[in-house]
Amino acid sequence: MVSAAEAPTDRGPERPRTAFVLSGGASLGALQVGMLEALYERGIAPDVLVATSVGALNAAFIASRAQTVATARALARVWRDLQREDVFPVSLSALVGGVCGRRDHLVPDHGLRRLITRYLEFDDLADAPIPLHLVAFDLAEGREVLVSRGPALESVIAAASIPGVFPPVRIGDLRLVDGGVVNNTPISRAVELGAERIYVLPTGEPSNRRLDSAPKTALDAAIHGVQLLVNSRLEADIARYAPAVELVVLPASNASGVQPTSFEHSDRLMLGARVAARATLASQTVQTPLRLVG
């Protein structure tokens, strides 16, 4: 397999004007659904999608569907039905094996595979009607990888495989895990792809390092720890790229402090994000015409 970090994407000569960048954040990915609905309401659609972790799941869902409010609402129905066990099924054998060093993960990925298979509508990333680029991390070579072609199912799973929680995914010579560990909000990749206007759909505020409530489980603590590490990268990237491109960072409205492994609050997260995104978009002064949904 050829990594798109070094390979052309074969998407034609035009550079993408508008990109949606979707962060990782486990159950907080529900926030992005509200943001998407607000964007589509204003006729804002992407020329390219760049995502990692749970953002990769949301991006894969919308990549082959019409860029409309109806698609955002269809994704909302998926999130409303989602339970923690659908993504993080607890396997005693995996937990014991992980603790004792017999396995490199704590949770099997069969639930994640079933979920992605149910809604993925293309076999190869290169076939996505909206160009889709996923950020992963190659354990074999210790580097960030941008995947734009190859088996779609394996690529999405790889981009969402939280290291230590899910098993790594082998694609060719690569041994891939969640790209969020190095680039959880891949603004840099959207810039590299030539985007001129970037809408960032985060799952946490850049400066939010305070715990509203203590993590209740080891899995909660592990995922929250990753979130703390990646927030500083988001801050730095916003400061770095805001002068070079039109950068719109939508607010990740999570006033009640929902944990990244709590899937029972999706409705609340989607509603709050939709309201906050509407307000942000209404306040934007756009100097060039937006591409409207046809």
Short mmCIF file of C-alpha atoms in Angstrom, two decimals:
data_model
loop_
_atom_site.label_atom_id
_atom_site.label_comp_id
_atom_site.label_asym_id
_atom_site.label_seq_id
_atom_site.Cartn_x
_atom_site.Cartn_y
_atom_site.Cartn_z
CA MET A 1 0.00 0.00 0.00
CA VAL A 2 1.20 3.53 -0.80
CA SER A 3 0.65 6.07 1.93
CA ALA A 4 -0.91 9.31 0.80
CA ALA A 5 1.68 11.07 2.92
CA GLU A 6 4.00 10.47 -0.01
CA ALA A 7 1.56 9.76 -2.85
CA PRO A 8 -0.66 11.94 -5.05
CA THR A 9 -4.39 11.63 -4.51
CA ASP A 10 -5.47 11.46 -8.19
CA ARG A 11 -8.31 13.88 -7.49
CA GLY A 12 -7.68 16.11 -10.52
CA PRO A 13 -5.82 19.38 -10.96
CA GLU A 14 -8.02 21.63 -8.79
CA ARG A 15 -6.97 22.36 -5.24
CA PRO A 16 -9.79 22.05 -2.68
CA ARG A 17 -11.15 25.38 -1.50
CA THR A 18 -13.14 24.32 1.56
CA ALA A 19 -12.17 21.63 4.04
CA PHE A 20 -13.92 20.20 7.06
CA VAL A 21 -11.46 18.98 9.72
CA LEU A 22 -12.97 16.55 12.22
CA SER A 23 -11.17 15.84 15.51
CA GLY A 24 -11.02 12.73 17.63
CA GLY A 25 -12.79 12.51 20.98
CA ALA A 26 -14.68 9.19 21.31
CA SER A 27 -18.32 9.81 22.40
CA LEU A 28 -17.78 13.57 22.08
CA GLY A 29 -17.91 12.98 18.33
CA ALA A 30 -21.65 13.59 18.77
CA LEU A 31 -20.78 17.29 18.95
CA GLN A 32 -19.71 17.17 15.32
CA VAL A 33 -23.18 16.07 14.24
CA GLY A 34 -24.70 19.28 15.58
CA MET A 35 -21.95 21.28 13.90
CA LEU A 36 -22.55 19.54 10.58
CA GLU A 37 -26.25 20.31 10.71
CA ALA A 38 -25.52 23.99 11.35
CA LEU A 39 -23.03 24.08 8.45
CA TYR A 40 -25.43 22.40 6.03
CA GLU A 41 -28.24 24.74 7.08
CA ARG A 42 -26.14 27.61 5.76
CA GLY A 43 -25.31 25.77 2.53
CA ILE A 44 -21.68 25.21 3.55
CA ALA A 45 -20.27 21.97 2.15
CA PRO A 46 -16.72 20.61 1.98
CA ASP A 47 -14.54 20.02 -1.04
CA VAL A 48 -12.43 17.72 1.13
CA LEU A 49 -12.72 15.97 4.49
CA VAL A 50 -9.73 15.49 6.80
CA ALA A 51 -10.27 13.50 9.97
CA THR A 52 -8.97 11.15 12.62
CA SER A 53 -10.33 8.95 15.42
CA VAL A 54 -14.09 9.35 15.90
CA GLY A 55 -13.94 12.19 13.39
CA ALA A 56 -12.94 9.57 10.83
CA LEU A 57 -16.16 7.65 11.53
CA ASN A 58 -18.30 10.75 11.10
CA ALA A 59 -16.41 11.84 7.99
CA ALA A 60 -16.71 8.39 6.41
CA PHE A 61 -20.48 8.50 6.96
CA ILE A 62 -20.97 11.85 5.22
CA ALA A 63 -18.30 11.35 2.54
CA SER A 64 -20.57 9.34 0.20
CA ARG A 65 -23.87 11.02 1.06
CA ALA A 66 -25.48 14.28 -0.02
CA GLN A 67 -24.07 17.27 1.85
CA THR A 68 -27.42 18.25 3.29
CA VAL A 69 -29.21 18.68 6.59
CA ALA A 70 -30.90 15.32 5.95
CA THR A 71 -27.51 13.60 6.04
CA ALA A 72 -26.62 15.26 9.34
CA ARG A 73 -29.94 14.12 10.77
CA ALA A 74 -29.36 10.58 9.55
CA LEU A 75 -26.01 10.60 11.34
CA ALA A 76 -27.77 11.95 14.43
CA ARG A 77 -30.04 8.88 14.43
CA VAL A 78 -26.97 6.65 14.43
CA TRP A 79 -25.56 8.48 17.44
CA ARG A 80 -28.86 8.33 19.34
CA ASP A 81 -28.88 4.54 19.06
CA LEU A 82 -25.20 4.18 19.96
CA GLN A 83 -24.25 2.67 23.30
CA ARG A 84 -20.89 2.35 24.97
CA GLU A 85 -20.90 -1.42 24.46
CA ASP A 86 -21.24 -0.91 20.68
CA VAL A 87 -17.80 0.69 20.60
CA PHE A 88 -16.07 -0.44 23.79
CA PRO A 89 -17.34 -3.99 24.46
CA VAL A 90 -15.63 -5.23 27.59
CA SER A 91 -13.90 -8.58 27.09
CA LEU A 92 -12.49 -10.14 30.25
CA SER A 93 -9.95 -12.14 28.25
CA ALA A 94 -8.74 -9.03 26.43
CA LEU A 95 -8.52 -7.05 29.67
CA VAL A 96 -6.56 -9.80 31.43
CA GLY A 97 -4.37 -10.34 28.38
CA GLY A 98 -3.62 -6.64 28.11
CA VAL A 99 -2.74 -6.30 31.77
CA CYS A 100 -0.58 -9.42 31.74
CA GLY A 101 1.25 -8.47 28.57
CA ARG A 102 -0.23 -11.20 26.37
CA ARG A 103 -2.10 -8.69 24.17
CA ASP A 104 -1.40 -5.16 22.97
CA HIS A 105 -4.96 -3.93 23.56
CA LEU A 106 -7.73 -3.90 26.17
CA VAL A 107 -10.85 -3.91 23.99
CA PRO A 108 -11.53 -6.02 20.86
CA ASP A 109 -12.46 -4.04 17.75
CA HIS A 110 -15.30 -6.25 16.49
CA GLY A 111 -17.96 -3.81 17.71
CA LEU A 112 -16.20 -0.94 15.95
CA ARG A 113 -15.92 -3.03 12.79
CA ARG A 114 -19.63 -3.86 12.80
CA LEU A 115 -20.55 -0.22 13.29
CA ILE A 116 -18.37 1.04 10.44
CA THR A 117 -19.38 -1.76 8.08
CA ARG A 118 -23.06 -0.93 8.59
CA TYR A 119 -22.72 2.64 7.31
CA LEU A 120 -19.68 2.73 5.02
CA GLU A 121 -20.73 3.04 1.37
CA PHE A 122 -17.44 2.72 -0.53
CA ASP A 123 -14.73 0.07 -0.62
CA ASP A 124 -11.68 2.24 -1.27
CA LEU A 125 -10.97 5.66 0.20
CA ALA A 126 -10.14 6.91 -3.28
CA ASP A 127 -13.75 6.18 -4.32
CA ALA A 128 -15.35 8.51 -1.77
CA PRO A 129 -17.43 11.13 -3.66
CA ILE A 130 -16.16 13.77 -1.21
CA PRO A 131 -12.37 13.26 -1.00
CA LEU A 132 -11.60 11.73 2.39
CA HIS A 133 -8.17 11.83 4.03
CA LEU A 134 -7.57 10.05 7.34
CA VAL A 135 -4.75 10.63 9.80
CA ALA A 136 -3.24 7.59 11.48
CA PHE A 137 0.01 6.76 13.24
CA ASP A 138 2.34 4.01 12.03
CA LEU A 139 3.76 2.13 15.01
CA ALA A 140 6.35 0.34 12.85
CA GLU A 141 8.10 3.55 11.81
CA GLY A 142 6.87 5.88 14.52
CA ARG A 143 5.38 8.49 12.20
CA GLU A 144 2.14 10.19 11.30
CA VAL A 145 0.54 8.90 8.09
CA LEU A 146 -2.12 10.48 5.89
CA VAL A 147 -4.20 7.76 4.25
CA SER A 148 -6.18 8.76 1.16
CA ARG A 149 -6.50 5.47 -0.68
CA GLY A 150 -6.68 1.79 0.12
CA PRO A 151 -9.29 -0.41 1.85
CA ALA A 152 -11.84 1.95 3.34
CA LEU A 153 -12.98 -0.26 6.20
CA GLU A 154 -9.47 -1.02 7.45
CA SER A 155 -8.40 2.60 7.00
CA VAL A 156 -11.28 4.00 9.04
CA ILE A 157 -10.78 1.40 11.77
CA ALA A 158 -7.05 2.17 11.85
CA ALA A 159 -7.66 5.92 12.18
CA ALA A 160 -9.99 5.23 15.13
CA SER A 161 -7.95 2.55 16.94
CA ILE A 162 -6.96 4.23 20.21
CA PRO A 163 -3.54 2.75 21.05
CA GLY A 164 -3.61 0.39 24.00
CA VAL A 165 -7.41 0.29 23.88
CA PHE A 166 -7.96 -1.21 20.40
CA PRO A 167 -5.55 -3.46 18.48
CA PRO A 168 -3.37 -1.90 15.77
CA VAL A 169 -4.51 -2.42 12.18
CA ARG A 170 -2.14 -3.81 9.57
CA ILE A 171 -2.45 -2.37 6.06
CA GLY A 172 0.39 -3.52 3.85
CA ASP A 173 3.63 -2.80 5.70
CA LEU A 174 1.96 -0.31 8.01
CA ARG A 175 0.85 -1.02 11.58
CA LEU A 176 -1.63 1.75 12.23
CA VAL A 177 -3.37 3.24 15.25
CA ASP A 178 -5.44 6.34 15.98
CA GLY A 179 -3.78 9.43 14.49
CA GLY A 180 -5.17 11.53 17.31
CA VAL A 181 -2.15 10.68 19.42
CA VAL A 182 -0.02 12.95 17.22
CA ASN A 183 -2.47 15.16 15.30
CA ASN A 184 -5.94 15.04 16.79
CA THR A 185 -7.23 18.02 14.80
CA PRO A 186 -5.34 17.75 11.50
CA ILE A 187 -5.55 21.36 10.34
CA SER A 188 -2.00 21.02 9.05
CA ARG A 189 -3.03 18.28 6.65
CA ALA A 190 -5.91 20.33 5.25
CA VAL A 191 -3.48 23.17 4.61
CA GLU A 192 -1.07 20.79 2.87
CA LEU A 193 -3.93 19.63 0.64
CA GLY A 194 -4.43 23.22 -0.47
CA ALA A 195 -7.56 24.18 1.43
CA GLU A 196 -8.17 27.92 1.55
CA ARG A 197 -11.10 27.86 3.97
CA ILE A 198 -11.09 25.38 6.84
CA TYR A 199 -13.98 24.65 9.18
CA VAL A 200 -12.68 22.91 12.30
CA LEU A 201 -15.08 20.56 14.07
CA PRO A 202 -13.36 19.88 17.41
CA THR A 203 -14.53 17.83 20.38
CA GLY A 204 -12.91 20.02 23.02
CA GLU A 205 -12.05 23.67 23.46
CA PRO A 206 -8.38 24.41 22.67
CA SER A 207 -7.65 25.87 26.11
CA ASN A 208 -9.83 23.47 28.14
CA ARG A 209 -7.47 21.57 30.42
CA ARG A 210 -9.69 21.49 33.49
CA LEU A 211 -11.64 18.42 34.57
CA ASP A 212 -15.27 19.23 35.35
CA SER A 213 -15.58 15.79 36.94
CA ALA A 214 -13.04 13.11 37.66
CA PRO A 215 -12.87 10.14 35.24
CA LYS A 216 -14.75 7.21 36.75
CA THR A 217 -12.89 4.32 35.09
CA ALA A 218 -9.41 3.51 33.83
CA LEU A 219 -10.69 3.78 30.25
CA ASP A 220 -12.14 7.23 31.01
CA ALA A 221 -8.84 8.33 32.50
CA ALA A 222 -6.79 7.01 29.57
CA ILE A 223 -8.92 8.75 26.94
CA HIS A 224 -9.11 11.97 28.93
CA GLY A 225 -5.34 11.93 29.27
CA VAL A 226 -5.00 11.76 25.50
CA GLN A 227 -7.42 14.69 25.20
CA LEU A 228 -5.27 16.79 27.50
CA LEU A 229 -2.17 16.05 25.47
CA VAL A 230 -3.73 16.96 22.13
CA ASN A 231 -5.37 20.22 23.23
CA SER A 232 -2.05 22.06 23.24
CA ARG A 233 -1.42 20.95 19.64
CA LEU A 234 -4.78 22.40 18.59
CA GLU A 235 -3.94 25.72 20.22
CA ALA A 236 -0.59 25.85 18.47
CA ASP A 237 -2.06 24.96 15.07
CA ILE A 238 -4.77 27.59 15.33
CA ALA A 239 -2.13 30.22 16.08
CA ARG A 240 0.08 28.95 13.26
CA TYR A 241 -2.44 28.62 10.44
CA ALA A 242 -5.01 31.33 11.17
CA PRO A 243 -2.90 34.02 9.41
CA ALA A 244 -2.46 31.82 6.31
CA VAL A 245 -5.98 30.48 5.66
CA GLU A 246 -9.56 31.33 6.53
CA LEU A 247 -9.97 29.28 9.70
CA VAL A 248 -13.35 28.87 11.39
CA VAL A 249 -13.16 26.89 14.64
CA LEU A 250 -16.64 25.87 15.76
CA PRO A 251 -17.29 25.76 19.52
CA ALA A 252 -17.31 22.35 21.18
CA SER A 253 -20.21 23.07 23.52
CA ASN A 254 -20.00 20.62 26.43
CA ALA A 255 -21.13 22.68 29.43
CA SER A 256 -22.09 19.61 31.47
CA GLY A 257 -18.64 18.04 31.10
CA VAL A 258 -19.69 14.80 29.38
CA GLN A 259 -16.84 12.28 29.43
CA PRO A 260 -15.45 10.90 26.13
CA THR A 261 -16.74 7.40 26.99
CA SER A 262 -20.30 8.44 27.94
CA PHE A 263 -22.53 7.67 24.96
CA GLU A 264 -25.85 8.28 26.71
CA HIS A 265 -25.65 12.07 26.28
CA SER A 266 -25.49 12.28 22.48
CA ASP A 267 -28.75 14.22 22.12
CA ARG A 268 -27.61 16.87 24.59
CA LEU A 269 -24.22 17.21 22.90
CA MET A 270 -25.70 17.46 19.39
CA LEU A 271 -28.23 20.09 20.44
CA GLY A 272 -25.69 22.22 22.28
CA ALA A 273 -23.21 22.04 19.42
CA ARG A 274 -25.85 22.90 16.83
CA VAL A 275 -26.97 26.00 18.74
CA ALA A 276 -23.41 27.16 19.38
CA ALA A 277 -22.33 26.53 15.78
CA ARG A 278 -25.33 28.44 14.42
CA ALA A 279 -24.34 31.45 16.51
CA THR A 280 -20.70 31.26 15.42
CA LEU A 281 -21.55 30.92 11.73
CA ALA A 282 -24.05 33.76 11.90
CA SER A 283 -21.35 36.03 13.29
CA GLN A 284 -18.80 35.20 10.61
CA THR A 285 -17.92 37.81 8.04
CA VAL A 286 -17.08 35.86 4.90
CA GLN A 287 -15.21 37.85 2.30
CA THR A 288 -15.55 35.34 -0.52
CA PRO A 289 -18.72 33.49 -1.59
CA LEU A 290 -19.33 30.13 0.02
CA ARG A 291 -19.98 27.13 -2.18
CA LEU A 292 -23.65 26.36 -1.70
CA VAL A 293 -25.17 22.90 -1.53
CA GLY A 294 -26.82 22.30 -4.88
#
